[in-house]
Amino acid sequence: MQPDLDLARRFLALHPPVGTVAMCGITGSHQYGFPSVDSDLDLKGIHVAPTEALLGLTRPTDAHDRLEVFEGTECDLTTHEIGRALSLLLKGNGNVLERLASPYQLVASDVLTELRAWMPDLLSRRCHGHYAGYLQGMRREHARDGRVKSLLYAYRVALTGIHVLRTGEVEANLPVLARTYGVDGLDALIERKRSAERGTLDPGEEVSHLLVLDRLGAELDAARDSSPLPEHPGLAPELDGWLVELRRAHLVSAME
């Protein structure tokens, strides 16, 4: 089930951030491999604020958000200003890594190409903090709502984190990850979620899944300890210089 990229582009065109959109990808359940017919569209991107706007007393906001039902589909748009996005990448933020890795891109740009080329060097063991914290948050959410959807999100987060730390590759598609790591029973859960977005689990079947999540949480911690990734990314000086040149180029372009 593919996301409606044309609809997403129309929404982005109607509600753009101030500046230039450097990239915007569809994430959420479409990227994770378990969208439903009525799934919303999660549009997550990076924008470059006008350089002159950064030079005055009032700086533009670091994030641009818009959430509304558009042409019958709920669209959830968030873009981060590139300076903020790079800071998040250096801290191991998986949300920004995953939007760069999304196969569903709305905007093609040289910035996206360059950041994707740098992704192997942006990865570090810092990613563990993001995925471990996200996993605990999804488990708390599942404890509250008991839904199949929140359980699938917990599985996805755990397996993506393990995969990043073990291989240095960002893979967010749950069916692919489940096959890679031999996690059984998720195809049936995905089909249930697709047929009933708010479907819940029976208490008896839930227990076995929670035990698997306990195991995956331990594997996530072990993956951090044995990861071939460095403790910290080593690209900060290069990214700083690259960002300065990008802002200069945007300023010159605005003055022409």
GROMACS .gro file of C-alpha atoms in nm:
model
  256
    1MET     CA    1   0.000   0.000   0.000
    2GLN     CA    2   0.181   0.310  -0.129
    3PRO     CA    3   0.130   0.661   0.012
    4ASP     CA    4  -0.032   0.921  -0.211
    5LEU     CA    5   0.277   1.125  -0.294
    6ASP     CA    6   0.091   1.368  -0.519
    7LEU     CA    7  -0.153   1.454  -0.239
    8ALA     CA    8   0.140   1.493   0.001
    9ARG     CA    9   0.317   1.729  -0.241
   10ARG     CA   10   0.003   1.940  -0.275
   11PHE     CA   11  -0.025   1.966   0.102
   12LEU     CA   12   0.342   2.063   0.136
   13ALA     CA   13   0.302   2.325  -0.137
   14LEU     CA   14   0.007   2.480   0.049
   15HIS     CA   15   0.181   2.484   0.386
   16PRO     CA   16   0.555   2.528   0.328
   17PRO     CA   17   0.799   2.638   0.598
   18VAL     CA   18   0.965   2.977   0.572
   19GLY     CA   19   1.269   2.928   0.350
   20THR     CA   20   1.359   2.640   0.120
   21VAL     CA   21   1.250   2.278   0.165
   22ALA     CA   22   1.569   2.071   0.143
   23MET     CA   23   1.395   1.735   0.181
   24CYS     CA   24   1.064   1.592   0.291
   25GLY     CA   25   0.987   1.222   0.320
   26ILE     CA   26   0.684   1.015   0.413
   27THR     CA   27   0.753   0.830   0.738
   28GLY     CA   28   0.520   0.666   0.991
   29SER     CA   29   0.328   0.350   0.911
   30HIS     CA   30   0.393   0.380   0.536
   31GLN     CA   31   0.770   0.370   0.587
   32TYR     CA   32   0.730   0.105   0.858
   33GLY     CA   33   0.544  -0.131   0.626
   34PHE     CA   34   0.205  -0.151   0.797
   35PRO     CA   35  -0.023   0.129   0.670
   36SER     CA   36  -0.400   0.096   0.684
   37VAL     CA   37  -0.647   0.225   0.429
   38ASP     CA   38  -0.723   0.521   0.657
   39SER     CA   39  -0.366   0.584   0.777
   40ASP     CA   40  -0.259   0.946   0.792
   41LEU     CA   41   0.036   1.084   0.597
   42ASP     CA   42   0.339   1.170   0.809
   43LEU     CA   43   0.547   1.428   0.621
   44LYS     CA   44   0.883   1.488   0.790
   45GLY     CA   45   1.152   1.707   0.645
   46ILE     CA   46   1.430   1.962   0.669
   47HIS     CA   47   1.416   2.323   0.556
   48VAL     CA   48   1.677   2.596   0.517
   49ALA     CA   49   1.574   2.927   0.670
   50PRO     CA   50   1.663   3.243   0.476
   51THR     CA   51   2.013   3.341   0.585
   52GLU     CA   52   1.913   3.705   0.635
   53ALA     CA   53   1.644   3.591   0.880
   54LEU     CA   54   1.917   3.438   1.097
   55LEU     CA   55   2.111   3.763   1.121
   56GLY     CA   56   1.858   3.981   1.299
   57LEU     CA   57   1.731   4.002   1.655
   58THR     CA   58   1.438   3.767   1.597
   59ARG     CA   59   1.537   3.423   1.475
   60PRO     CA   60   1.293   3.200   1.290
   61THR     CA   61   1.162   2.897   1.476
   62ASP     CA   62   1.354   2.571   1.453
   63ALA     CA   63   1.045   2.370   1.361
   64HIS     CA   64   0.748   2.411   1.128
   65ASP     CA   65   0.432   2.209   1.202
   66ARG     CA   66   0.097   2.169   1.031
   67LEU     CA   67  -0.171   1.909   1.105
   68GLU     CA   68  -0.506   1.897   0.929
   69VAL     CA   69  -0.738   1.683   0.722
   70PHE     CA   70  -0.661   1.760   0.358
   71GLU     CA   71  -0.863   1.615   0.070
   72GLY     CA   72  -0.999   1.354   0.309
   73THR     CA   73  -0.660   1.245   0.449
   74GLU     CA   74  -0.504   1.359   0.774
   75CYS     CA   75  -0.165   1.512   0.695
   76ASP     CA   76   0.093   1.569   0.968
   77LEU     CA   77   0.378   1.790   0.848
   78THR     CA   78   0.691   1.868   1.050
   79THR     CA   79   1.014   2.014   0.916
   80HIS     CA   80   1.320   2.118   1.115
   81GLU     CA   81   1.550   2.402   1.020
   82ILE     CA   82   1.872   2.252   0.892
   83GLY     CA   83   2.086   2.378   1.180
   84ARG     CA   84   1.856   2.206   1.428
   85ALA     CA   85   1.832   1.893   1.211
   86LEU     CA   86   2.212   1.858   1.197
   87SER     CA   87   2.236   1.897   1.575
   88LEU     CA   88   1.978   1.620   1.617
   89LEU     CA   89   2.166   1.395   1.374
   90LEU     CA   90   2.489   1.439   1.570
   91LYS     CA   91   2.301   1.342   1.887
   92GLY     CA   92   2.182   1.016   1.729
   93ASN     CA   93   1.821   1.116   1.670
   94GLY     CA   94   1.658   0.831   1.482
   95ASN     CA   95   1.361   1.037   1.365
   96VAL     CA   96   1.584   1.255   1.147
   97LEU     CA   97   1.789   0.958   1.028
   98GLU     CA   98   1.472   0.777   0.924
   99ARG     CA   99   1.329   1.070   0.731
  100LEU     CA  100   1.652   1.086   0.531
  101ALA     CA  101   1.630   0.711   0.467
  102SER     CA  102   1.261   0.710   0.369
  103PRO     CA  103   1.202   0.564   0.021
  104TYR     CA  104   0.909   0.805  -0.022
  105GLN     CA  105   1.069   1.142  -0.092
  106LEU     CA  106   0.863   1.444  -0.200
  107VAL     CA  107   1.153   1.679  -0.273
  108ALA     CA  108   1.476   1.594  -0.451
  109SER     CA  109   1.769   1.823  -0.371
  110ASP     CA  110   2.147   1.830  -0.353
  111VAL     CA  111   2.116   1.870   0.025
  112LEU     CA  112   1.935   1.536   0.052
  113THR     CA  113   2.194   1.369  -0.170
  114GLU     CA  114   2.483   1.501   0.039
  115LEU     CA  115   2.327   1.417   0.374
  116ARG     CA  116   2.249   1.064   0.258
  117ALA     CA  117   2.611   1.023   0.148
  118TRP     CA  118   2.722   1.130   0.496
  119MET     CA  119   2.480   0.904   0.685
  120PRO     CA  120   2.732   0.621   0.751
  121ASP     CA  121   2.959   0.874   0.922
  122LEU     CA  122   2.671   1.034   1.114
  123LEU     CA  123   2.581   0.709   1.287
  124SER     CA  124   2.718   0.639   1.633
  125ARG     CA  125   2.629   0.452   1.951
  126ARG     CA  126   2.434   0.761   2.053
  127CYS     CA  127   2.148   0.612   1.850
  128HIS     CA  128   2.094   0.368   2.135
  129GLY     CA  129   1.957   0.640   2.362
  130HIS     CA  130   1.698   0.740   2.104
  131TYR     CA  131   1.574   0.390   2.029
  132ALA     CA  132   1.582   0.264   2.387
  133GLY     CA  133   1.386   0.567   2.506
  134TYR     CA  134   1.141   0.541   2.218
  135LEU     CA  135   1.086   0.172   2.290
  136GLN     CA  136   1.000   0.241   2.652
  137GLY     CA  137   0.763   0.516   2.545
  138MET     CA  138   0.582   0.287   2.301
  139ARG     CA  139   0.555   0.015   2.564
  140ARG     CA  140   0.395   0.262   2.802
  141GLU     CA  141   0.154   0.368   2.529
  142HIS     CA  142   0.064   0.006   2.460
  143ALA     CA  143   0.005  -0.053   2.832
  144ARG     CA  144  -0.250   0.229   2.818
  145ASP     CA  145  -0.433   0.147   2.495
  146GLY     CA  146  -0.370  -0.226   2.434
  147ARG     CA  147  -0.382  -0.165   2.060
  148VAL     CA  148  -0.217  -0.373   1.789
  149LYS     CA  149  -0.081  -0.050   1.639
  150SER     CA  150   0.119   0.051   1.947
  151LEU     CA  151   0.257  -0.303   1.976
  152LEU     CA  152   0.375  -0.293   1.614
  153TYR     CA  153   0.540   0.044   1.677
  154ALA     CA  154   0.724  -0.103   1.975
  155TYR     CA  155   0.849  -0.394   1.764
  156ARG     CA  156   0.955  -0.158   1.487
  157VAL     CA  157   1.149   0.071   1.718
  158ALA     CA  158   1.333  -0.215   1.889
  159LEU     CA  159   1.431  -0.386   1.565
  160THR     CA  160   1.536  -0.066   1.387
  161GLY     CA  161   1.759   0.023   1.682
  162ILE     CA  162   1.917  -0.321   1.691
  163HIS     CA  163   1.977  -0.311   1.316
  164VAL     CA  164   2.135   0.035   1.320
  165LEU     CA  165   2.371  -0.055   1.603
  166ARG     CA  166   2.470  -0.390   1.457
  167THR     CA  167   2.506  -0.296   1.091
  168GLY     CA  168   2.531   0.082   1.060
  169GLU     CA  169   2.229   0.081   0.828
  170VAL     CA  170   1.894   0.254   0.882
  171GLU     CA  171   1.607   0.014   0.807
  172ALA     CA  172   1.258   0.108   0.928
  173ASN     CA  173   1.042  -0.149   0.743
  174LEU     CA  174   0.904  -0.391   1.001
  175PRO     CA  175   0.832  -0.687   0.767
  176VAL     CA  176   1.192  -0.668   0.640
  177LEU     CA  177   1.329  -0.646   0.994
  178ALA     CA  178   1.109  -0.931   1.119
  179ARG     CA  179   1.242  -1.161   0.847
  180THR     CA  180   1.599  -1.051   0.911
  181TYR     CA  181   1.581  -1.121   1.285
  182GLY     CA  182   1.344  -1.418   1.282
  183VAL     CA  183   1.057  -1.257   1.472
  184ASP     CA  184   0.748  -1.466   1.400
  185GLY     CA  185   0.381  -1.368   1.409
  186LEU     CA  186   0.411  -1.009   1.296
  187ASP     CA  187   0.256  -1.060   0.952
  188ALA     CA  188  -0.071  -1.161   1.119
  189LEU     CA  189  -0.057  -0.858   1.347
  190ILE     CA  190   0.006  -0.630   1.051
  191GLU     CA  191  -0.298  -0.769   0.870
  192ARG     CA  192  -0.511  -0.712   1.181
  193LYS     CA  193  -0.391  -0.353   1.206
  194ARG     CA  194  -0.466  -0.292   0.838
  195SER     CA  195  -0.823  -0.417   0.878
  196ALA     CA  196  -0.888  -0.241   1.210
  197GLU     CA  197  -0.672   0.064   1.285
  198ARG     CA  198  -0.785   0.068   1.648
  199GLY     CA  199  -0.793  -0.309   1.701
  200THR     CA  200  -0.678  -0.445   2.037
  201LEU     CA  201  -0.516  -0.766   2.162
  202ASP     CA  202  -0.661  -1.033   2.384
  203PRO     CA  203  -0.481  -1.048   2.723
  204GLY     CA  204  -0.366  -1.405   2.660
  205GLU     CA  205  -0.195  -1.336   2.329
  206GLU     CA  206  -0.049  -1.011   2.457
  207VAL     CA  207   0.169  -1.186   2.716
  208SER     CA  208   0.380  -1.367   2.459
  209HIS     CA  209   0.443  -1.047   2.265
  210LEU     CA  210   0.551  -0.861   2.577
  211LEU     CA  211   0.802  -1.136   2.650
  212VAL     CA  212   0.946  -1.097   2.301
  213LEU     CA  213   0.972  -0.722   2.353
  214ASP     CA  214   1.158  -0.787   2.681
  215ARG     CA  215   1.407  -0.997   2.484
  216LEU     CA  216   1.442  -0.738   2.209
  217GLY     CA  217   1.500  -0.465   2.466
  218ALA     CA  218   1.787  -0.669   2.610
  219GLU     CA  219   1.923  -0.729   2.259
  220LEU     CA  220   1.907  -0.356   2.192
  221ASP     CA  221   2.124  -0.290   2.498
  222ALA     CA  222   2.363  -0.568   2.397
  223ALA     CA  223   2.384  -0.427   2.043
  224ARG     CA  224   2.496  -0.098   2.189
  225ASP     CA  225   2.775  -0.264   2.389
  226SER     CA  226   2.905  -0.466   2.093
  227SER     CA  227   2.833  -0.213   1.816
  228PRO     CA  228   3.101  -0.144   1.555
  229LEU     CA  229   2.983   0.218   1.550
  230PRO     CA  230   3.194   0.485   1.720
  231GLU     CA  231   3.087   0.639   2.049
  232HIS     CA  232   3.038   0.976   1.881
  233PRO     CA  233   3.007   1.083   1.515
  234GLY     CA  234   3.319   1.243   1.378
  235LEU     CA  235   3.167   1.479   1.124
  236ALA     CA  236   3.092   1.786   1.337
  237PRO     CA  237   3.369   2.011   1.191
  238GLU     CA  238   3.286   1.907   0.834
  239LEU     CA  239   2.914   1.965   0.887
  240ASP     CA  240   2.980   2.305   1.041
  241GLY     CA  241   3.182   2.418   0.738
  242TRP     CA  242   2.927   2.271   0.499
  243LEU     CA  243   2.642   2.453   0.673
  244VAL     CA  244   2.825   2.786   0.662
  245GLU     CA  245   2.882   2.749   0.288
  246LEU     CA  246   2.519   2.651   0.235
  247ARG     CA  247   2.397   2.959   0.419
  248ARG     CA  248   2.636   3.181   0.223
  249ALA     CA  249   2.509   3.039  -0.104
  250HIS     CA  250   2.147   3.103  -0.001
  251LEU     CA  251   2.234   3.460   0.098
  252VAL     CA  252   2.406   3.531  -0.234
  253SER     CA  253   2.111   3.378  -0.422
  254ALA     CA  254   1.867   3.600  -0.231
  255MET     CA  255   2.070   3.911  -0.317
  256GLU     CA  256   2.090   3.843  -0.689
   0.00000   0.00000   0.00000
